PDB file of C-alpha atoms and ligand atoms in Angstrom:
ATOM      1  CA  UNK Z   1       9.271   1.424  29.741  1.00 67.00           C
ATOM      2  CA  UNK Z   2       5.916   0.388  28.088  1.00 74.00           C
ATOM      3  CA  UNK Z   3       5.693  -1.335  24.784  1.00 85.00           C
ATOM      4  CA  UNK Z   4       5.387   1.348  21.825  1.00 94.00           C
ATOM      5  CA  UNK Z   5       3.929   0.900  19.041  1.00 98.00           C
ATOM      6  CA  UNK Z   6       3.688   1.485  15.593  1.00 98.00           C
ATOM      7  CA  UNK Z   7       1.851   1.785  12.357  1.00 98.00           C
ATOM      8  CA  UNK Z   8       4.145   1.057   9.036  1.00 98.00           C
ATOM      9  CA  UNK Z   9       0.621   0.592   6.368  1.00 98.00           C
ATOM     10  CA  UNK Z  10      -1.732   3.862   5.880  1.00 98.00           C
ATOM     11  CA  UNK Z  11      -2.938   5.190   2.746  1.00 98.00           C
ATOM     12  CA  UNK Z  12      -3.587   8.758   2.893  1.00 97.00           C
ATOM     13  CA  UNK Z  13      -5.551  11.036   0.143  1.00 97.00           C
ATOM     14  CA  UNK Z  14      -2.488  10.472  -2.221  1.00 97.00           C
ATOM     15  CA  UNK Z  15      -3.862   7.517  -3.368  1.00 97.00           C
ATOM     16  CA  UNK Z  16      -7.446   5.705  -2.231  1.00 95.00           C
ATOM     17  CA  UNK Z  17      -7.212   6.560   1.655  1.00 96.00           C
ATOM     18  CA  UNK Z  18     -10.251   9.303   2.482  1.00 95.00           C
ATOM     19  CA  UNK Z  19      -7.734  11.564   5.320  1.00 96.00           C
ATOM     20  CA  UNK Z  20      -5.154  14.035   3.960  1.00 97.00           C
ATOM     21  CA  UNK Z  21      -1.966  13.615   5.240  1.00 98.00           C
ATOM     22  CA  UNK Z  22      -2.394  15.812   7.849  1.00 98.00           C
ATOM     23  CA  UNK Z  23      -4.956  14.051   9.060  1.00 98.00           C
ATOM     24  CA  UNK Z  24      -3.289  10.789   9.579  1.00 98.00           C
ATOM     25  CA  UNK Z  25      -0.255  12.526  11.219  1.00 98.00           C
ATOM     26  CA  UNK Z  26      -3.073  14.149  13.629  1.00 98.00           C
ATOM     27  CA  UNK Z  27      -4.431  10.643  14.387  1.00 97.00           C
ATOM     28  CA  UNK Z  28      -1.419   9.060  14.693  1.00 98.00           C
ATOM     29  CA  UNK Z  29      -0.343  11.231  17.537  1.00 97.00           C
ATOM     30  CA  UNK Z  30      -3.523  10.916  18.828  1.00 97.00           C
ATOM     31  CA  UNK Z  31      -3.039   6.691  18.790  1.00 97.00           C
ATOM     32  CA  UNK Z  32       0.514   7.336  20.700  1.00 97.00           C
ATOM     33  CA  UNK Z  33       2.485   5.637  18.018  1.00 98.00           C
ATOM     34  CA  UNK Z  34       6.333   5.711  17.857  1.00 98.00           C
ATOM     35  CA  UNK Z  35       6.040   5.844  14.023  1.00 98.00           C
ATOM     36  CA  UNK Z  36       4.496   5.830  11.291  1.00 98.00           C
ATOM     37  CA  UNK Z  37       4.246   5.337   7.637  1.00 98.00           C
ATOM     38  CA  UNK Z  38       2.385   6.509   4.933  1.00 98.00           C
ATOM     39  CA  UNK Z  39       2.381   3.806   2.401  1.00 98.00           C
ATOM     40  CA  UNK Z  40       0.199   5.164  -0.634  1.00 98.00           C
ATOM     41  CA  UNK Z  41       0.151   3.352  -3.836  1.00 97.00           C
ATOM     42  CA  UNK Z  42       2.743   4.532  -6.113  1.00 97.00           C
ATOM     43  CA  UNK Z  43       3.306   7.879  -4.965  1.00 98.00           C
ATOM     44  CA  UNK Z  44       5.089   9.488  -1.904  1.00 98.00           C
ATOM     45  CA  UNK Z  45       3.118  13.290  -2.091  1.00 98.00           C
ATOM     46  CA  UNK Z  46       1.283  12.412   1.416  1.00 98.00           C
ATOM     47  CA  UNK Z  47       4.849  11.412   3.162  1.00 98.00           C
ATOM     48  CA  UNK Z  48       5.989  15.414   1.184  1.00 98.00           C
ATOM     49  CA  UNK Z  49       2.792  17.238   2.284  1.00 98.00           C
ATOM     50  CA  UNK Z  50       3.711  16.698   6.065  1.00 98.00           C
ATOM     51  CA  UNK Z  51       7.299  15.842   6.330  1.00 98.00           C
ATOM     52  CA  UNK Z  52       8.000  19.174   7.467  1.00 97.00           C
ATOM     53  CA  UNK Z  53       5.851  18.989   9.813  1.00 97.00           C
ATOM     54  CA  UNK Z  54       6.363  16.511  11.538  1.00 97.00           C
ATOM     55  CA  UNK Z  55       8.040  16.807  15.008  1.00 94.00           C
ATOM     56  CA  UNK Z  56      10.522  13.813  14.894  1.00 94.00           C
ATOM     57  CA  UNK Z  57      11.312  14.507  18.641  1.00 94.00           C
ATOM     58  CA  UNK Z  58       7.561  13.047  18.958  1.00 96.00           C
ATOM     59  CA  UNK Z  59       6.819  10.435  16.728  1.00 98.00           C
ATOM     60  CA  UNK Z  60       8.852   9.308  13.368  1.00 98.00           C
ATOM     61  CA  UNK Z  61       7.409   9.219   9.877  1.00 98.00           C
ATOM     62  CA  UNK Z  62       8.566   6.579   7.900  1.00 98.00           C
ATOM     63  CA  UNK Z  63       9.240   7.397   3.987  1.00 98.00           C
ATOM     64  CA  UNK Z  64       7.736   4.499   2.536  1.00 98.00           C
ATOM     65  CA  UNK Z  65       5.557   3.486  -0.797  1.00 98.00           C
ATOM     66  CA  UNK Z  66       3.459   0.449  -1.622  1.00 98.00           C
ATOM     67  CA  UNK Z  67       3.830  -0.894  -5.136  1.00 98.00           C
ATOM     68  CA  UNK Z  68       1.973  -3.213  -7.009  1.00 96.00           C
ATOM     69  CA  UNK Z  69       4.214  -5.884  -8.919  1.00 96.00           C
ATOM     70  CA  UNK Z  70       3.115  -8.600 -11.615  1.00 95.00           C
ATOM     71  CA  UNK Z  71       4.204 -11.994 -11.039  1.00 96.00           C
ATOM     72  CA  UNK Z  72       3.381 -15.092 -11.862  1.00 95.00           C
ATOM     73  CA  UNK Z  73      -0.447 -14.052 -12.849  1.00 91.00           C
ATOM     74  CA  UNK Z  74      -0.419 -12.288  -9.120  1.00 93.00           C
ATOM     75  CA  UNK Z  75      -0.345  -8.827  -8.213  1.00 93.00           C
ATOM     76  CA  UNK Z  76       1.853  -8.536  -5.467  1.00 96.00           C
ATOM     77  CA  UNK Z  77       2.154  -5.651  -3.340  1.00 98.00           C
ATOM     78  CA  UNK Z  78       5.309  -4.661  -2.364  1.00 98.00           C
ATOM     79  CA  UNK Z  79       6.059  -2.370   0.574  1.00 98.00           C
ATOM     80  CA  UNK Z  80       9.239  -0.132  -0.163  1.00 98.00           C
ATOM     81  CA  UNK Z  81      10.240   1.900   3.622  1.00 98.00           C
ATOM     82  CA  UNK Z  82      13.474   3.797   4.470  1.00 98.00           C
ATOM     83  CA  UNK Z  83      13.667   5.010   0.860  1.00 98.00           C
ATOM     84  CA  UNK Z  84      15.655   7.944  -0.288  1.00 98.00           C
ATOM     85  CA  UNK Z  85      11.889  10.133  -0.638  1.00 98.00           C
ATOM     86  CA  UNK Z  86      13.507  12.360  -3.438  1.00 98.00           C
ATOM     87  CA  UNK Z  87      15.840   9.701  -5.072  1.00 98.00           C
ATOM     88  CA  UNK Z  88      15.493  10.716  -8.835  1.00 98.00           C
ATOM     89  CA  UNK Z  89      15.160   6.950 -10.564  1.00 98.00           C
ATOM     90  CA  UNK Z  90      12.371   6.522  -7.522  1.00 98.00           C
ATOM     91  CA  UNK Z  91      10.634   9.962  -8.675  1.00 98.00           C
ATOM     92  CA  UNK Z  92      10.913   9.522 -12.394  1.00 98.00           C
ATOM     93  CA  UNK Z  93       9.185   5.826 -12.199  1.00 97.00           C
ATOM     94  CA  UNK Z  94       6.463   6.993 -10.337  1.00 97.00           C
ATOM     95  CA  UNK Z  95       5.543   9.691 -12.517  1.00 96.00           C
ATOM     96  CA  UNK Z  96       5.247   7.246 -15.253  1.00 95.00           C
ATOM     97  CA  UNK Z  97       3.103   5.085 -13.163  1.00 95.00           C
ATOM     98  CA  UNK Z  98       0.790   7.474 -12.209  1.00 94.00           C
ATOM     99  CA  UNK Z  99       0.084   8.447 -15.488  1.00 93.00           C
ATOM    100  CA  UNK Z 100      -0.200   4.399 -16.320  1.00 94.00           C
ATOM    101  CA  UNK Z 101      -2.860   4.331 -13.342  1.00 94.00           C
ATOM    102  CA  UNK Z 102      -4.798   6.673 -15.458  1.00 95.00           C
ATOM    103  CA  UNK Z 103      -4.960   4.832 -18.686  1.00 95.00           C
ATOM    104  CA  UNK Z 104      -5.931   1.808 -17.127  1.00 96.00           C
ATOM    105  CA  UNK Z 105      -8.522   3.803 -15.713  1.00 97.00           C
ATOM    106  CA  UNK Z 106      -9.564   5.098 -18.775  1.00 97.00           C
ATOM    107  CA  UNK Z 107      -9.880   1.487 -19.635  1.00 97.00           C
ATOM    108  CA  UNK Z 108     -12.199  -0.184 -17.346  1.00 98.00           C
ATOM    109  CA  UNK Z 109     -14.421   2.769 -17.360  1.00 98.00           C
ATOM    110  CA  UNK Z 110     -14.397   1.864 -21.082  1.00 98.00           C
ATOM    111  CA  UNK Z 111     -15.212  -1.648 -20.400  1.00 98.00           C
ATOM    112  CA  UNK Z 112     -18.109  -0.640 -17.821  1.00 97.00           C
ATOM    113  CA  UNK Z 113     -19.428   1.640 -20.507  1.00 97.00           C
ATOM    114  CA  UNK Z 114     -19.764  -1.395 -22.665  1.00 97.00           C
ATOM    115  CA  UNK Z 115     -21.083  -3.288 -20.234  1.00 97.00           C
ATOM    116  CA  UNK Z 116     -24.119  -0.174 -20.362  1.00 96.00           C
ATOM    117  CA  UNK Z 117     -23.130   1.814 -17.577  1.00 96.00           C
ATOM    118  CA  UNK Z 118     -23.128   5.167 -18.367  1.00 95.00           C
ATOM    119  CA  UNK Z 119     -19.743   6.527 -16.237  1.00 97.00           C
ATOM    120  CA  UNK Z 120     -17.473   9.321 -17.767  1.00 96.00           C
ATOM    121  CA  UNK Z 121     -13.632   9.106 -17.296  1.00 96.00           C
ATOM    122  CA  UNK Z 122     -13.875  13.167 -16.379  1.00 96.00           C
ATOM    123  CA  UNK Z 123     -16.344  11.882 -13.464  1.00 97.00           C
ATOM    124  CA  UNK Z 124     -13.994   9.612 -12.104  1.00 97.00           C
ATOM    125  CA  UNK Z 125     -10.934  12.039 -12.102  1.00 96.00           C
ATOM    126  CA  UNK Z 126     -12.891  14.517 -11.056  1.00 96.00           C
ATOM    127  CA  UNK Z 127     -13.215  12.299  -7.817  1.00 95.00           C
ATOM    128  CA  UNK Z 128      -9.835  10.919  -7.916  1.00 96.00           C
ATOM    129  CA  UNK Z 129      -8.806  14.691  -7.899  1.00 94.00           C
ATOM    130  CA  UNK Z 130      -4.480  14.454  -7.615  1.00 92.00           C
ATOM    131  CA  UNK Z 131      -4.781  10.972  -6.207  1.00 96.00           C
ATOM    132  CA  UNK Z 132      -3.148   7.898  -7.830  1.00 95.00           C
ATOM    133  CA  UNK Z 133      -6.282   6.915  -9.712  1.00 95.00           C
ATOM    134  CA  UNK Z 134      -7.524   2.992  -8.701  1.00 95.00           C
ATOM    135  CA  UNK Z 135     -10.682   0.793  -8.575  1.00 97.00           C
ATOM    136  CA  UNK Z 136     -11.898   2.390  -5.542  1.00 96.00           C
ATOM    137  CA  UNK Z 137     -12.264   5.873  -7.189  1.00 96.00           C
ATOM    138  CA  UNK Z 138     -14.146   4.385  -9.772  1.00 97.00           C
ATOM    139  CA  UNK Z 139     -16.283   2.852  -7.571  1.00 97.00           C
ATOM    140  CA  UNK Z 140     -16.990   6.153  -5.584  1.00 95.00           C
ATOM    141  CA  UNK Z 141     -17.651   7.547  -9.197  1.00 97.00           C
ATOM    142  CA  UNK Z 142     -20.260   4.584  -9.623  1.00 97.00           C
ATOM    143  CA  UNK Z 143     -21.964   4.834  -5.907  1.00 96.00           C
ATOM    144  CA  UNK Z 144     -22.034   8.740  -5.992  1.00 95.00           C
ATOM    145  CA  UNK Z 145     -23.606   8.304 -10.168  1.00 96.00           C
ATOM    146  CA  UNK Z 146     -26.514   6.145  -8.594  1.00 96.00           C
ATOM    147  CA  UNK Z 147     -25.258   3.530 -10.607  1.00 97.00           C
ATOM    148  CA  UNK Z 148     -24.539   0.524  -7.686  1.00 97.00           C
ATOM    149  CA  UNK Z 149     -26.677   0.532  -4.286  1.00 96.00           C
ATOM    150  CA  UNK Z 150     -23.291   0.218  -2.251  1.00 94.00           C
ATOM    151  CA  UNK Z 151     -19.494   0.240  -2.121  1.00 93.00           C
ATOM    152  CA  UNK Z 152     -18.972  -3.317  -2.372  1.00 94.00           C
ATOM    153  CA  UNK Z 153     -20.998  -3.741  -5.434  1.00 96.00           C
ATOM    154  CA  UNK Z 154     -18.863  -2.319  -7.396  1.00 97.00           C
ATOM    155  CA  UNK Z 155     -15.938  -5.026  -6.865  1.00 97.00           C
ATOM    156  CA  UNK Z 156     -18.424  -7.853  -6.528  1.00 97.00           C
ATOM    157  CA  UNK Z 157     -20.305  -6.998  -9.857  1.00 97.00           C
ATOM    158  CA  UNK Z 158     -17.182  -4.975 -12.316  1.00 98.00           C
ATOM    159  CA  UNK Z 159     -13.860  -4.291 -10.440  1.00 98.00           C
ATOM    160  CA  UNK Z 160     -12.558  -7.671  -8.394  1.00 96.00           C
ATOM    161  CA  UNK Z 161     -10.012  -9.829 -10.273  1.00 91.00           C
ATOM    162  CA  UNK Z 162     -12.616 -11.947 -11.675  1.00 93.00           C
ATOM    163  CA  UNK Z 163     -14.834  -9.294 -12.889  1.00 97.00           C
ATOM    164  CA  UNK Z 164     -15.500  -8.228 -16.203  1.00 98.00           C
ATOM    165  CA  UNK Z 165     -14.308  -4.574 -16.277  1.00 98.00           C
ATOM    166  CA  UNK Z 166     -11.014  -5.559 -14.355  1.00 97.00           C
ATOM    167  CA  UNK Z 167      -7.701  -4.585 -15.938  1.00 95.00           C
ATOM    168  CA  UNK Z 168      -4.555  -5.762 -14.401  1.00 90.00           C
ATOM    169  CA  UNK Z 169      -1.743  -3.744 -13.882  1.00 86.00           C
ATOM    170  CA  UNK Z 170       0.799  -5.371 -15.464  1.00 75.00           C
ATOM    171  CA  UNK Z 171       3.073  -2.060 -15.641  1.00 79.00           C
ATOM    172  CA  UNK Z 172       5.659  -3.495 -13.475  1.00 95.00           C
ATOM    173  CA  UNK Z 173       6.956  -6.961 -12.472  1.00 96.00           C
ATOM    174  CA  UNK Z 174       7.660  -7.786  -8.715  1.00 97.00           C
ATOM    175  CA  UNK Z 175      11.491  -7.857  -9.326  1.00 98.00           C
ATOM    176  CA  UNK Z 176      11.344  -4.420 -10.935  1.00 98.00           C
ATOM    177  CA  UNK Z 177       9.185  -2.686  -7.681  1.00 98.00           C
ATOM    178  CA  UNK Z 178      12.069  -4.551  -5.333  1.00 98.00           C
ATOM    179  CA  UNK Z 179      14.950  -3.812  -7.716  1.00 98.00           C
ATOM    180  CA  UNK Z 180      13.526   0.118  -7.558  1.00 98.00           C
ATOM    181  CA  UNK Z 181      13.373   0.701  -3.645  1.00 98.00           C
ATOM    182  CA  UNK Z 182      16.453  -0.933  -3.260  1.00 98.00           C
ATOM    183  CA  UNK Z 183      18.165   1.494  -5.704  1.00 98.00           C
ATOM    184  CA  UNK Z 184      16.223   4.612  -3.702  1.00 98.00           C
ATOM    185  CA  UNK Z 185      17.880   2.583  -0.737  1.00 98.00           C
ATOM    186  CA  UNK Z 186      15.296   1.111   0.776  1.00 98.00           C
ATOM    187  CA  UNK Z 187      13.700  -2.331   1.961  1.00 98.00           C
ATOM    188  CA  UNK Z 188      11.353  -4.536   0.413  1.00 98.00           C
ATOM    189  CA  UNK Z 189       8.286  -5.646   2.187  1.00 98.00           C
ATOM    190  CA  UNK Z 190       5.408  -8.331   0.357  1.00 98.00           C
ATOM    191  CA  UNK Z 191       2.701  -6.648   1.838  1.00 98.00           C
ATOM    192  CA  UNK Z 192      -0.351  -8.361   3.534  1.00 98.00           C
ATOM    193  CA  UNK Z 193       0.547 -12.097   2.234  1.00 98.00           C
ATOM    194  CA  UNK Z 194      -2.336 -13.316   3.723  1.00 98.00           C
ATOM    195  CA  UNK Z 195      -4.571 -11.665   1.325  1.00 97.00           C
ATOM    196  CA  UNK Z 196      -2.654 -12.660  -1.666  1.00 96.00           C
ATOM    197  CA  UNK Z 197      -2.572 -16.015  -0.209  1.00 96.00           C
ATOM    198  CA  UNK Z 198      -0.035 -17.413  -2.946  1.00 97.00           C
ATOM    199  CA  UNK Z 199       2.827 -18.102  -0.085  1.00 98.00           C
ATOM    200  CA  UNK Z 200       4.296 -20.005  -2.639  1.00 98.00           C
ATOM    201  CA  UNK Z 201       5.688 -17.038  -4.635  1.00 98.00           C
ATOM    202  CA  UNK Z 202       8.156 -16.498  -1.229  1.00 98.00           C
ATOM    203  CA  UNK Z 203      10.745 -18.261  -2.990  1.00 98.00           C
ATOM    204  CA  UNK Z 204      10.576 -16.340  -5.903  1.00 98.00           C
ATOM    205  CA  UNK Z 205      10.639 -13.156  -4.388  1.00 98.00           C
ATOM    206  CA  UNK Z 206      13.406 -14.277  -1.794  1.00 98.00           C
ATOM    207  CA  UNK Z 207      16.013 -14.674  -4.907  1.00 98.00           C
ATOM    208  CA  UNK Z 208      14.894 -10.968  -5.759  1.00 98.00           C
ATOM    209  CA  UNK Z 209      16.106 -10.330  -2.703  1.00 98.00           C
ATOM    210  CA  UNK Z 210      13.335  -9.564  -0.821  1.00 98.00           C
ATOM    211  CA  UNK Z 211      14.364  -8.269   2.938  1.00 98.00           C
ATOM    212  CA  UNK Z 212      10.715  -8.425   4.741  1.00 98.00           C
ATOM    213  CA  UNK Z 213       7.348  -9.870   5.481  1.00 98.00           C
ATOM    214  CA  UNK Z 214       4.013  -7.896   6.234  1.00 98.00           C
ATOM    215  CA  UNK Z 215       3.209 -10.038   9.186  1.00 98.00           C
ATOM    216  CA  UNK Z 216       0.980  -7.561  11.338  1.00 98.00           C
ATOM    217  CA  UNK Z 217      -2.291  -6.194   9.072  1.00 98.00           C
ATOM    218  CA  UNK Z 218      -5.505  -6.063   9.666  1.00 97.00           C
ATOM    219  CA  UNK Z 219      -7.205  -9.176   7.646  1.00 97.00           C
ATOM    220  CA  UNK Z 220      -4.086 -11.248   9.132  1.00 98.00           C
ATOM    221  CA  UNK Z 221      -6.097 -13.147  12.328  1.00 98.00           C
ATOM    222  CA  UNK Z 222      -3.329 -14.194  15.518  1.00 98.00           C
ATOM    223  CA  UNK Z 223      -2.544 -17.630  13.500  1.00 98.00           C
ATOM    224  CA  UNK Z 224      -1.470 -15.640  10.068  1.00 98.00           C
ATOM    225  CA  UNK Z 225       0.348 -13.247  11.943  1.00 98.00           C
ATOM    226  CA  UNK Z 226       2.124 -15.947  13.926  1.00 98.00           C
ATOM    227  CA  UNK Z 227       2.744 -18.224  10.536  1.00 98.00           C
ATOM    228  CA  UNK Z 228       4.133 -14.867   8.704  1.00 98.00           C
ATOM    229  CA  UNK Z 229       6.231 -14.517  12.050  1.00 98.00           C
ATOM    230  CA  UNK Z 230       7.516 -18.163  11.704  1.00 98.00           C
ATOM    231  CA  UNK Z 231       8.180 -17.465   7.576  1.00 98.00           C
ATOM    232  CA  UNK Z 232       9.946 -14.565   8.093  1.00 98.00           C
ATOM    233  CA  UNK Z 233      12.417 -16.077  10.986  1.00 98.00           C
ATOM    234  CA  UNK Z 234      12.404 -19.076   8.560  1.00 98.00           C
ATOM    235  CA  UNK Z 235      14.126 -17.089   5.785  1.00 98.00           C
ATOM    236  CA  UNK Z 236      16.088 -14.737   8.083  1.00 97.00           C
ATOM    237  CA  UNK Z 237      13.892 -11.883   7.110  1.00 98.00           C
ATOM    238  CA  UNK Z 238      12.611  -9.336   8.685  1.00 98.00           C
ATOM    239  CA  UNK Z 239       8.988  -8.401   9.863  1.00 98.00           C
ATOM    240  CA  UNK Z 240       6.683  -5.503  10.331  1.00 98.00           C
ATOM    241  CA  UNK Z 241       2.924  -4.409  10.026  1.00 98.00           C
ATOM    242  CA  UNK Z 242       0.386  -1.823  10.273  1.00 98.00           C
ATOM    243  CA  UNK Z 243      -3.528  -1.208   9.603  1.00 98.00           C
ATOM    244  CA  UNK Z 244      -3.576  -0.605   5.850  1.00 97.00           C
ATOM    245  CA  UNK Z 245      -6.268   2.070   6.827  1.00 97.00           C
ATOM    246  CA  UNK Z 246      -7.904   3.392   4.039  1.00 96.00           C
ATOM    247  CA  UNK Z 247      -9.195   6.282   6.779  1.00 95.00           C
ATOM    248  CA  UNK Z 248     -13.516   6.045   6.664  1.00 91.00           C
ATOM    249  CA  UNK Z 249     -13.610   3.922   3.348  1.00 82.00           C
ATOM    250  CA  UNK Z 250     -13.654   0.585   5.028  1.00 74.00           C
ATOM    251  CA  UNK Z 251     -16.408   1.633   7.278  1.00 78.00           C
ATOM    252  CA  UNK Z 252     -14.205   2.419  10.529  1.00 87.00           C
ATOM    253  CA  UNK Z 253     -11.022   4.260  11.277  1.00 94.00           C
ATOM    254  CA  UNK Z 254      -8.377   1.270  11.457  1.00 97.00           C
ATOM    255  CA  UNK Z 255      -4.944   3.810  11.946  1.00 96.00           C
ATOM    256  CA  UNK Z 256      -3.166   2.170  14.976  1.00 93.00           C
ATOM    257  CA  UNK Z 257      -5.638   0.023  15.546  1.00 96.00           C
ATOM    258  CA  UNK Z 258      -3.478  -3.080  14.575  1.00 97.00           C
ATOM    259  CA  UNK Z 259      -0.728  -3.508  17.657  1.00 96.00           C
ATOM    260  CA  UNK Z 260       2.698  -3.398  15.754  1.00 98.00           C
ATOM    261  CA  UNK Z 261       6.015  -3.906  18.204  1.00 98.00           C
ATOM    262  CA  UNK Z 262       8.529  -1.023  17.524  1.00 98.00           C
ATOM    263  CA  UNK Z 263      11.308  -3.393  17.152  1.00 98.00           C
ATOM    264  CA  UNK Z 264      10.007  -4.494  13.676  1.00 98.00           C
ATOM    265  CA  UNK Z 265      11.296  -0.834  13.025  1.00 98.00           C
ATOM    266  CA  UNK Z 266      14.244  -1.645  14.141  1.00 98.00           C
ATOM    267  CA  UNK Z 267      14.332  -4.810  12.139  1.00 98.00           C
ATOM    268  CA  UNK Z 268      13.318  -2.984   9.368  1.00 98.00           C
ATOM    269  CA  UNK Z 269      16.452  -0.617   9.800  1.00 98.00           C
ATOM    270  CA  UNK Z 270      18.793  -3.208  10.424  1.00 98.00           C
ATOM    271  CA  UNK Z 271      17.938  -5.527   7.417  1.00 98.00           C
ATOM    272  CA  UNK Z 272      18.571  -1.510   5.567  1.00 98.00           C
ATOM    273  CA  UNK Z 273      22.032  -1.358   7.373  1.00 97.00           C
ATOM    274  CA  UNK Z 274      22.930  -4.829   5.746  1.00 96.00           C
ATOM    275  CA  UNK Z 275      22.258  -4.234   2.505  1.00 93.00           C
ATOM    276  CA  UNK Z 276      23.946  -0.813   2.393  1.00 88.00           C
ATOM    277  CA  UNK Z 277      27.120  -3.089   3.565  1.00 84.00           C
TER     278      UNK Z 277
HETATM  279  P1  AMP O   1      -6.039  -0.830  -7.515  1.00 88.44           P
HETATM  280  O1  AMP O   1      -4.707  -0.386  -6.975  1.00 88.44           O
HETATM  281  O2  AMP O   1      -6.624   0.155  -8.470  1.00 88.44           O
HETATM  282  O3  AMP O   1      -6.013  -2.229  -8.075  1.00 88.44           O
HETATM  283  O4  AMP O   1      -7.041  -0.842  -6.272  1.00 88.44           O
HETATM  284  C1  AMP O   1      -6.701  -1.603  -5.152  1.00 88.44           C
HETATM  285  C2  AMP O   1      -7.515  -1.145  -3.977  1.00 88.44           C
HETATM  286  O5  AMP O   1      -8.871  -1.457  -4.209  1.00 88.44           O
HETATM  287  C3  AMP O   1      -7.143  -1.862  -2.690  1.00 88.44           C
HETATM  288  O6  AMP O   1      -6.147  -1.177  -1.984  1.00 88.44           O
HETATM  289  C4  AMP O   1      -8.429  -1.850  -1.923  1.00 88.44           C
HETATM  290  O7  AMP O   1      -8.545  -0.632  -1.214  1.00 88.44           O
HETATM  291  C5  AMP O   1      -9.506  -1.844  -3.002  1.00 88.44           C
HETATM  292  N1  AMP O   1     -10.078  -3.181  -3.212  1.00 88.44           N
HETATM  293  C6  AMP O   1      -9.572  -4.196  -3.924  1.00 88.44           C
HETATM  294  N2  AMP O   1     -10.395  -5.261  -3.933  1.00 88.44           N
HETATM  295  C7  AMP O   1     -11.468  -4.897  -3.194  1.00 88.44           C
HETATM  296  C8  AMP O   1     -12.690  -5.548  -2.812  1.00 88.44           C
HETATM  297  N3  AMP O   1     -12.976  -6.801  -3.214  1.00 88.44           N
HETATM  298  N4  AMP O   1     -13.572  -4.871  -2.040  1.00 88.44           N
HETATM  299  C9  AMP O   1     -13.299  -3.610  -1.639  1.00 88.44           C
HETATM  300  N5  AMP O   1     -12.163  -2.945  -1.952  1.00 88.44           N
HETATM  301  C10 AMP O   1     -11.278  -3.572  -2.719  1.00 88.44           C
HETATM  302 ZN1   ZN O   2      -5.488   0.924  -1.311  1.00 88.44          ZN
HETATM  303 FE1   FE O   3      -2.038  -3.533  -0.645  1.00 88.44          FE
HETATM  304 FE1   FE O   4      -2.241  -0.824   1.304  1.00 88.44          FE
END
């Protein structure tokens, strides 16, 4: 049989991705993939909008979330997959962060305001719509007010770490977003930690018991993948991957683009079967 594949990190409407859910469902069959997931930031209402749609005969969707977690002056992004999608604790929390997404919104757009750009909060939810409100609304908000020449501007100038009308999310720590998918029974992923490029916060988040490593993405090159491999058989964790497509906002459509094995699914269930035990 050939090798299937899979795509465990897509971001959908829900949050800062520009496909609705049904769109990434349509492309994902259209890629061949086993399975997928759609990993918004702090909300599952892509994975609801198609889960009954979904012909599971075909290809599996994946109930899955990506949280953001503080530690250590970091904020690490934690993939949560196999969760219970309507566990109440889960649902509760991320109401409450959604609505913290929005005040920290209201607070950079404060802080470009006083920097002299003239951006309205109502602009920016009026593009954010029923999304998760982030940075890269508010820098649609600041492209589509005329008030940056391109995307990237708007991290390189206000919104990256460094920049002056970043706020942090500090609304959760990292042991709180793995303590939370592990009580909607799922896994715990540290997404992408070649971006984050703090590898040594592994330890810490191993004695949070974390069960997996985002070794597959799409800013990991062959030797990151291969050292997040090596880490993750190091610890006796597991592995997985995807795109982290964003759909058109990062210039090209990256859905199944990155080639992810189906047995880190498998991993991925089995590390879910152990802690159940
Ligand atoms: P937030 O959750 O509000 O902090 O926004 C995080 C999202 O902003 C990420 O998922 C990326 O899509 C986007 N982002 C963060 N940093 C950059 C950057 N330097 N350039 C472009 N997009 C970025
Ligand atoms: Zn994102
Ligand atoms: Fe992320
Ligand atoms: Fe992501």
């Amino acid at each position: 049989m050939p090798e299937r594949y899979i795509d465990l990190h897509i971001h959908s409407q829900a949050s800062d991705g520009t496909s609705s859910a049904d769109d990434v469902y349509l492309r994902a069959q259209r890629a061949g993939l086993a399975a997928f997931a759609i990993t918004d930031h702090d909300t599952l209402d892509g994975y609801f909008d198609i889960r009954n749609l979904v012909d599971g005969d075909k290809i599996e969707l994946i109930p899955a979330v990506e949280l953001s977690g503080y530690l250590k002056g970091a904020d690490v992004h934690i993939l949560g997959y196999l969760v219970d999608p309507d566990h109440p604790l889960l649902t509760q929390r991320l109401t409450q962060l959604k609505q913290a997404r929005k005040d920290r919104a209201a607070s950079m757009v404060s802080k470009l305001n006083q920097l002299g750009l003239n951006l309205s909060l109502v602009r920016v939810q009026e593009i954010a719509g029923h999304s998760t409100i982030g940075r890269p609304h508010i820098a649609d908000a600041l492209l589509k007010n005329g008030l940056i020449a391109n995307y990237d501007e708007a991290f390189q100038k206000y919104l990256g770490t460094d920049g002056p009308a970043y706020e942090p999310k500090k609304y959760m720590s990292a042991q709180e977003a793995i303590g939370l998918i592990h009580s909607a029974g799922g896994v715990a992923v540290l997404a992408h930690p070649g971006i984050l490029g703090r590898d040594e916060l592994i330890v810490d988040l191993l004695e949070m018991q974390l069960d997996g490593i985002e070794a597959f993405h799409c800013q990991h090159d062959n030797y990151l993948t291969n050292h997040y491999i090596q880490t993750a058989r190091k610890y006796g964790l597991a592995y997985s991957g995807g795109s982290d497509c964003h759909g058109l906002r990062k210039g090209r459509f990256l859905l199944g683009t990155v080639k992810v094995p189906y047995s880190c699914l498998t991993m991925l269930r089995k590390a879910r079967e152990a802690r159940l035990r």
